[in-house]
PDB file of C-alpha atoms in Angstrom:
ATOM      1  CA  PHE B 114       0.056   0.017  -0.181  1.00  0.00           C
ATOM      2  CA  VAL B 115       1.347   3.497  -0.811  1.00  0.00           C
ATOM      3  CA  ASN B 116      -0.628   6.650  -0.098  1.00  0.00           C
ATOM      4  CA  ASN B 117      -4.047   4.392   0.299  1.00  0.00           C
ATOM      5  CA  ILE B 118      -3.488   2.727  -3.465  1.00  0.00           C
ATOM      6  CA  LEU B 119      -2.824  -1.030  -3.677  1.00  0.00           C
ATOM      7  CA  PHE B 120       0.024  -2.207  -6.035  1.00  0.00           C
ATOM      8  CA  LYS B 121      -0.199  -5.709  -7.079  1.00  0.00           C
ATOM      9  CA  PHE B 122       1.418  -7.841 -10.128  1.00  0.00           C
ATOM     10  CA  ALA B 123      -0.593  -9.031 -12.460  1.00  0.00           C
ATOM     11  CA  VAL B 124       0.620 -12.823 -11.872  1.00  0.00           C
ATOM     12  CA  ASP B 125      -1.591 -16.321 -11.718  1.00  0.00           C
ATOM     13  CA  ILE B 126       0.228 -17.209  -8.059  1.00  0.00           C
ATOM     14  CA  HIS B 127      -2.993 -19.378  -6.952  1.00  0.00           C
ATOM     15  CA  GLY B 128      -3.493 -20.887 -10.178  1.00  0.00           C
ATOM     16  CA  LEU B 129      -6.669 -19.636 -11.077  1.00  0.00           C
ATOM     17  CA  TYR B 130      -5.571 -19.445 -14.958  1.00  0.00           C
ATOM     18  CA  GLY B 131      -3.264 -22.658 -15.201  1.00  0.00           C
ATOM     19  CA  ASN B 132      -0.537 -21.167 -13.682  1.00  0.00           C
ATOM     20  CA  SER B 133      -0.663 -18.772 -16.892  1.00  0.00           C
ATOM     21  CA  ASP B 134       0.919 -15.205 -15.956  1.00  0.00           C
ATOM     22  CA  HIS B 135      -0.418 -14.448 -19.695  1.00  0.00           C
ATOM     23  CA  PHE B 136      -4.140 -14.920 -18.836  1.00  0.00           C
ATOM     24  CA  ALA B 137      -3.585 -13.060 -15.674  1.00  0.00           C
ATOM     25  CA  ALA B 138      -2.582  -9.901 -17.240  1.00  0.00           C
ATOM     26  CA  LYS B 139      -5.390 -10.315 -19.606  1.00  0.00           C
ATOM     27  CA  ALA B 140      -7.665 -10.622 -16.491  1.00  0.00           C
ATOM     28  CA  ALA B 141      -6.231  -7.201 -15.447  1.00  0.00           C
ATOM     29  CA  GLY B 142      -7.150  -5.382 -18.405  1.00  0.00           C
ATOM     30  CA  LEU B 143     -10.835  -6.876 -18.378  1.00  0.00           C
ATOM     31  CA  GLU B 144     -10.803  -5.601 -14.499  1.00  0.00           C
ATOM     32  CA  VAL B 145     -10.441  -1.798 -16.097  1.00  0.00           C
ATOM     33  CA  LEU B 146     -12.746  -3.007 -18.781  1.00  0.00           C
ATOM     34  CA  GLY B 147     -15.507  -3.850 -16.659  1.00  0.00           C
ATOM     35  CA  ILE B 148     -15.268  -0.987 -14.124  1.00  0.00           C
ATOM     36  CA  SER B 149     -15.151   1.046 -17.340  1.00  0.00           C
ATOM     37  CA  ALA B 150     -18.659  -0.425 -18.596  1.00  0.00           C
ATOM     38  CA  TYR B 151     -19.999  -0.034 -15.021  1.00  0.00           C
ATOM     39  CA  PHE B 152     -19.051   3.709 -15.119  1.00  0.00           C
ATOM     40  CA  ASN B 153     -20.599   4.492 -18.368  1.00  0.00           C
ATOM     41  CA  THR B 154     -23.981   3.013 -17.019  1.00  0.00           C
ATOM     42  CA  ASN B 155     -23.998   6.106 -15.375  1.00  0.00           C
ATOM     43  CA  THR B 156     -25.864   4.458 -12.193  1.00  0.00           C
ATOM     44  CA  PRO B 157     -26.681   7.124  -9.337  1.00  0.00           C
ATOM     45  CA  GLY B 158     -25.892   5.765  -5.813  1.00  0.00           C
ATOM     46  CA  LEU B 159     -22.997   3.104  -7.712  1.00  0.00           C
ATOM     47  CA  HIS B 160     -19.758   3.771  -6.607  1.00  0.00           C
ATOM     48  CA  LEU B 161     -16.614   2.161  -8.081  1.00  0.00           C
ATOM     49  CA  PRO B 162     -12.635   1.790  -7.383  1.00  0.00           C
ATOM     50  CA  LEU B 163     -10.109   3.773  -9.534  1.00  0.00           C
ATOM     51  CA  VAL B 164      -7.845   1.076 -10.812  1.00  0.00           C
ATOM     52  CA  THR B 165      -5.051   1.706 -13.681  1.00  0.00           C
ATOM     53  CA  LEU B 166      -2.635  -0.762 -15.017  1.00  0.00           C
ATOM     54  CA  VAL B 167       1.252   0.049 -15.412  1.00  0.00           C
ATOM     55  CA  ASN B 168       3.157  -2.113 -17.848  1.00  0.00           C
ATOM     56  CA  PHE B 169       6.875  -2.078 -17.598  1.00  0.00           C
ATOM     57  CA  LEU B 170      10.016  -4.226 -18.914  1.00  0.00           C
ATOM     58  CA  GLY B 171       7.310  -7.164 -19.469  1.00  0.00           C
ATOM     59  CA  TYR B 172       5.390  -6.695 -16.047  1.00  0.00           C
ATOM     60  CA  ARG B 173       1.924  -5.916 -15.524  1.00  0.00           C
ATOM     61  CA  LEU B 174       1.520  -3.719 -12.220  1.00  0.00           C
ATOM     62  CA  VAL B 175      -2.468  -2.795 -11.130  1.00  0.00           C
ATOM     63  CA  ALA B 176      -3.235  -0.058  -8.902  1.00  0.00           C
ATOM     64  CA  VAL B 177      -6.277   0.165  -6.866  1.00  0.00           C
ATOM     65  CA  SER B 178      -7.835   2.594  -4.875  1.00  0.00           C
ATOM     66  CA  LEU B 179      -8.701   1.190  -1.433  1.00  0.00           C
ATOM     67  CA  ILE B 180     -12.510   1.340  -0.204  1.00  0.00           C
ATOM     68  CA  PRO B 181     -14.104   1.281   2.866  1.00  0.00           C
ATOM     69  CA  ILE B 182     -15.295  -2.252   2.923  1.00  0.00           C
ATOM     70  CA  ARG B 183     -14.692  -5.123   5.003  1.00  0.00           C
ATOM     71  CA  SER B 184     -14.115  -8.619   3.476  1.00  0.00           C
ATOM     72  CA  GLY B 185     -15.074 -12.131   5.209  1.00  0.00           C
ATOM     73  CA  SER B 186     -17.764 -13.603   7.252  1.00  0.00           C
ATOM     74  CA  GLY B 187     -17.962 -11.679  10.382  1.00  0.00           C
ATOM     75  CA  PRO B 188     -20.612  -9.324  11.560  1.00  0.00           C
ATOM     76  CA  ASP B 189     -18.717  -6.566  10.299  1.00  0.00           C
ATOM     77  CA  ALA B 190     -18.427  -7.734   6.942  1.00  0.00           C
ATOM     78  CA  THR B 191     -19.998  -5.344   4.191  1.00  0.00           C
ATOM     79  CA  LEU B 192     -20.545  -7.768   1.459  1.00  0.00           C
ATOM     80  CA  VAL B 193     -24.120  -7.767   0.352  1.00  0.00           C
ATOM     81  CA  TYR B 194     -24.032  -8.892  -3.089  1.00  0.00           C
ATOM     82  CA  GLY B 195     -22.514 -11.727  -4.970  1.00  0.00           C
ATOM     83  CA  SER B 196     -19.795 -14.384  -3.852  1.00  0.00           C
ATOM     84  CA  GLN B 197     -16.483 -13.792  -2.407  1.00  0.00           C
ATOM     85  CA  ASP B 198     -15.565 -17.193  -1.460  1.00  0.00           C
ATOM     86  CA  GLY B 199     -15.781 -18.675  -5.057  1.00  0.00           C
ATOM     87  CA  GLY B 200     -19.211 -19.812  -5.038  1.00  0.00           C
ATOM     88  CA  LYS B 201     -19.837 -21.303  -1.760  1.00  0.00           C
ATOM     89  CA  THR B 202     -22.055 -18.799  -0.612  1.00  0.00           C
ATOM     90  CA  VAL B 203     -23.853 -16.295  -3.061  1.00  0.00           C
ATOM     91  CA  LYS B 204     -25.819 -13.258  -1.256  1.00  0.00           C
ATOM     92  CA  ASN B 205     -28.514 -10.740  -2.499  1.00  0.00           C
ATOM     93  CA  SER B 206     -29.203  -9.107   0.783  1.00  0.00           C
ATOM     94  CA  ASP B 207     -29.765  -5.579   0.313  1.00  0.00           C
ATOM     95  CA  PRO B 208     -32.903  -4.429  -1.897  1.00  0.00           C
ATOM     96  CA  LEU B 209     -31.351  -1.164  -2.465  1.00  0.00           C
ATOM     97  CA  PHE B 210     -28.197  -2.515  -4.193  1.00  0.00           C
ATOM     98  CA  ALA B 211     -30.428  -5.107  -6.076  1.00  0.00           C
ATOM     99  CA  GLU B 212     -31.841  -2.170  -7.810  1.00  0.00           C
ATOM    100  CA  LEU B 213     -28.666  -0.578  -8.518  1.00  0.00           C
ATOM    101  CA  ALA B 214     -27.733  -3.907 -10.127  1.00  0.00           C
ATOM    102  CA  LYS B 215     -30.703  -4.052 -12.079  1.00  0.00           C
ATOM    103  CA  HIS B 216     -30.391  -0.728 -13.526  1.00  0.00           C
ATOM    104  CA  THR B 217     -26.539  -1.709 -14.959  1.00  0.00           C
ATOM    105  CA  SER B 218     -27.642  -4.874 -16.057  1.00  0.00           C
ATOM    106  CA  ALA B 219     -30.277  -3.122 -18.195  1.00  0.00           C
ATOM    107  CA  LYS B 220     -27.821  -0.608 -19.604  1.00  0.00           C
ATOM    108  CA  LEU B 221     -25.349  -3.544 -20.338  1.00  0.00           C
ATOM    109  CA  GLY B 222     -27.569  -5.767 -21.673  1.00  0.00           C
ATOM    110  CA  LEU B 223     -27.188  -8.563 -18.967  1.00  0.00           C
ATOM    111  CA  ARG B 224     -29.911 -11.059 -17.838  1.00  0.00           C
ATOM    112  CA  GLU B 225     -31.286 -11.487 -14.605  1.00  0.00           C
ATOM    113  CA  HIS B 226     -30.701 -14.973 -13.719  1.00  0.00           C
ATOM    114  CA  GLN B 227     -30.721 -17.341 -10.563  1.00  0.00           C
ATOM    115  CA  VAL B 228     -27.270 -18.752  -8.988  1.00  0.00           C
ATOM    116  CA  GLN B 229     -27.222 -21.270  -6.172  1.00  0.00           C
ATOM    117  CA  GLY B 230     -24.195 -21.269  -3.521  1.00  0.00           C
ATOM    118  CA  ARG B 231     -22.586 -24.857  -3.214  1.00  0.00           C
ATOM    119  CA  MET B 232     -23.067 -24.070   0.760  1.00  0.00           C
ATOM    120  CA  GLN B 233     -26.734 -22.502   0.237  1.00  0.00           C
ATOM    121  CA  ALA B 234     -30.152 -24.899  -0.225  1.00  0.00           C
ATOM    122  CA  GLU B 235     -31.828 -22.334  -2.352  1.00  0.00           C
ATOM    123  CA  PRO B 236     -30.798 -19.801  -5.009  1.00  0.00           C
ATOM    124  CA  VAL B 237     -30.762 -16.024  -5.193  1.00  0.00           C
ATOM    125  CA  VAL B 238     -31.529 -13.917  -8.459  1.00  0.00           C
ATOM    126  CA  LEU B 239     -28.555 -11.877  -9.531  1.00  0.00           C
ATOM    127  CA  HIS B 240     -28.275  -9.345 -12.356  1.00  0.00           C
ATOM    128  CA  THR B 241     -24.306  -9.521 -12.205  1.00  0.00           C
ATOM    129  CA  ALA B 242     -21.571 -12.230 -12.456  1.00  0.00           C
ATOM    130  CA  PHE B 243     -21.678 -14.275  -9.179  1.00  0.00           C
ATOM    131  CA  ASP B 244     -18.478 -13.574  -8.238  1.00  0.00           C
ATOM    132  CA  VAL B 245     -18.852  -9.322  -9.018  1.00  0.00           C
ATOM    133  CA  GLU B 246     -18.855  -8.043  -5.480  1.00  0.00           C
ATOM    134  CA  GLY B 247     -21.290  -5.498  -4.429  1.00  0.00           C
ATOM    135  CA  HIS B 248     -20.641  -3.833  -0.666  1.00  0.00           C
ATOM    136  CA  LEU B 249     -22.419  -1.532   1.306  1.00  0.00           C
ATOM    137  CA  GLY B 250     -19.175   0.397   2.716  1.00  0.00           C
ATOM    138  CA  THR B 251     -18.328   1.782   6.091  1.00  0.00           C
ATOM    139  CA  ASP B 252     -19.180   5.113   4.848  1.00  0.00           C
ATOM    140  CA  GLY B 253     -23.015   4.253   3.854  1.00  0.00           C
ATOM    141  CA  ARG B 254     -21.912   4.071   0.115  1.00  0.00           C
ATOM    142  CA  PHE B 255     -22.812   1.346  -2.329  1.00  0.00           C
ATOM    143  CA  TYR B 256     -19.665  -0.112  -4.074  1.00  0.00           C
ATOM    144  CA  MET B 257     -18.897  -2.751  -7.010  1.00  0.00           C
ATOM    145  CA  LEU B 258     -15.513  -4.530  -7.360  1.00  0.00           C
ATOM    146  CA  ASP B 259     -14.077  -7.826  -8.957  1.00  0.00           C
ATOM    147  CA  LEU B 260     -15.218  -6.888 -12.539  1.00  0.00           C
ATOM    148  CA  ALA B 261     -12.903  -8.865 -14.458  1.00  0.00           C
ATOM    149  CA  ARG B 262     -16.004 -11.383 -15.456  1.00  0.00           C
ATOM    150  CA  ALA B 263     -18.676  -8.927 -15.672  1.00  0.00           C
ATOM    151  CA  LEU B 264     -19.430  -9.366 -19.177  1.00  0.00           C
ATOM    152  CA  PRO B 265     -20.198 -12.682 -20.827  1.00  0.00           C
ATOM    153  CA  SER B 266     -17.560 -14.814 -22.191  1.00  0.00           C
ATOM    154  CA  ASP B 267     -17.093 -15.242 -25.862  1.00  0.00           C
ATOM    155  CA  PRO B 268     -17.432 -19.213 -26.687  1.00  0.00           C
ATOM    156  CA  LEU B 269     -15.852 -18.511 -30.342  1.00  0.00           C
ATOM    157  CA  ASN B 270     -12.674 -17.160 -28.940  1.00  0.00           C
ATOM    158  CA  TYR B 271     -11.313 -19.994 -28.126  1.00  0.00           C
ATOM    159  CA  LYS B 272     -10.966 -23.719 -29.768  1.00  0.00           C
ATOM    160  CA  ARG B 273     -12.033 -27.175 -28.374  1.00  0.00           C
ATOM    161  CA  GLY B 274      -8.608 -29.253 -27.694  1.00  0.00           C
ATOM    162  CA  GLN B 275      -6.555 -25.758 -27.156  1.00  0.00           C
ATOM    163  CA  LYS B 276      -4.132 -26.063 -24.748  1.00  0.00           C
ATOM    164  CA  GLY B 277      -5.589 -24.386 -21.581  1.00  0.00           C
ATOM    165  CA  GLN B 278      -8.900 -23.545 -23.074  1.00  0.00           C
ATOM    166  CA  ASN B 279     -10.449 -24.310 -19.852  1.00  0.00           C
ATOM    167  CA  HIS B 280      -8.721 -21.022 -18.235  1.00  0.00           C
ATOM    168  CA  ALA B 281      -8.900 -19.024 -21.562  1.00  0.00           C
ATOM    169  CA  ARG B 282     -12.779 -18.826 -21.326  1.00  0.00           C
ATOM    170  CA  LEU B 283     -12.198 -16.922 -18.202  1.00  0.00           C
ATOM    171  CA  VAL B 284     -10.444 -13.861 -20.420  1.00  0.00           C
ATOM    172  CA  SER B 285     -12.311 -14.281 -23.358  1.00  0.00           C
ATOM    173  CA  ARG B 286     -15.294 -11.849 -22.855  1.00  0.00           C
ATOM    174  CA  PHE B 287     -17.568  -9.582 -25.077  1.00  0.00           C
ATOM    175  CA  ARG B 288     -16.681  -6.182 -25.221  1.00  0.00           C
ATOM    176  CA  PRO B 289     -19.381  -3.409 -23.895  1.00  0.00           C
ATOM    177  CA  GLU B 290     -19.802  -2.340 -27.593  1.00  0.00           C
ATOM    178  CA  PHE B 291     -20.836  -6.000 -28.712  1.00  0.00           C
ATOM    179  CA  MET B 292     -23.313  -6.224 -25.973  1.00  0.00           C
ATOM    180  CA  ALA B 293     -24.874  -2.873 -27.018  1.00  0.00           C
ATOM    181  CA  GLU B 294     -25.043  -3.875 -30.612  1.00  0.00           C
ATOM    182  CA  TYR B 295     -26.123  -7.512 -29.959  1.00  0.00           C
ATOM    183  CA  PHE B 296     -28.995  -5.972 -27.829  1.00  0.00           C
ATOM    184  CA  ASN B 297     -30.094  -3.353 -30.296  1.00  0.00           C
ATOM    185  CA  HIS B 298     -30.437  -5.841 -33.235  1.00  0.00           C
ATOM    186  CA  SER B 299     -31.836  -9.175 -31.020  1.00  0.00           C
ATOM    187  CA  ARG B 300     -33.424  -7.459 -28.277  1.00  0.00           C
ATOM    188  CA  LYS B 301     -32.168 -10.330 -26.231  1.00  0.00           C
ATOM    189  CA  THR B 302     -29.719  -9.944 -23.052  1.00  0.00           C
ATOM    190  CA  LEU B 303     -27.101 -12.484 -22.148  1.00  0.00           C
ATOM    191  CA  THR B 304     -25.628 -13.892 -18.736  1.00  0.00           C
ATOM    192  CA  PRO B 305     -22.221 -13.551 -17.780  1.00  0.00           C
ATOM    193  CA  ASP B 306     -22.597 -16.660 -15.856  1.00  0.00           C
ATOM    194  CA  SER B 307     -23.449 -18.497 -19.284  1.00  0.00           C
ATOM    195  CA  PRO B 308     -24.423 -22.087 -19.846  1.00  0.00           C
ATOM    196  CA  HIS B 309     -20.996 -22.952 -21.697  1.00  0.00           C
ATOM    197  CA  GLU B 310     -19.097 -22.358 -18.791  1.00  0.00           C
ATOM    198  CA  VAL B 311     -18.574 -24.645 -15.921  1.00  0.00           C
ATOM    199  CA  ILE B 312     -19.943 -22.931 -12.891  1.00  0.00           C
ATOM    200  CA  ILE B 313     -20.407 -24.974 -10.021  1.00  0.00           C
ATOM    201  CA  GLY B 314     -23.602 -24.303  -8.490  1.00  0.00           C
ATOM    202  CA  LYS B 315     -25.235 -22.337 -11.044  1.00  0.00           C
ATOM    203  CA  THR B 316     -29.088 -22.888 -11.495  1.00  0.00           C
ATOM    204  CA  ASP B 317     -29.732 -20.801 -14.713  1.00  0.00           C
ATOM    205  CA  PRO B 318     -31.335 -22.834 -17.388  1.00  0.00           C
TER     206      PRO B 318
END
């Protein structure tokens, strides 16, 4: 942390992308794209972290402003929407935030769908990808973060049998411009938790 800015390298230290730093760097770019897309929905009352990328000597560094939220599952945790544990539990517990998410989904051409956490008995209705986090910050404002998977994935952008295809789908996303054109021409919406992705606990038909 430097002057309330978190700096982190875009590398795959946890193996989320098949130990591919290339995919991790792409995911960092998608985080910026997702934040820009939600910012451009002009949703009153929704706040987003400031983020930028620094590319230097073959490395990608992500710089993110700190926001007043508390992670975890304790009584002071601020999560009210989405999942922060990989889909074990999924929340939609604040009607006001749910309305903000619904507003953004209409702007982005995203479809309402149901997701059931692996440790939950009943599904919840979401307007975002299940791992997008919504928080009621300690300052009383609503924040949305973890937007790398905000937009639906592109099933044609990777080939069956291609090395690393299971991880490539995480970083092959439609752009907001495509989503707008697709909705304008077809009047159909898409879900970022799309059927061709393997998401444990997803109940969307």
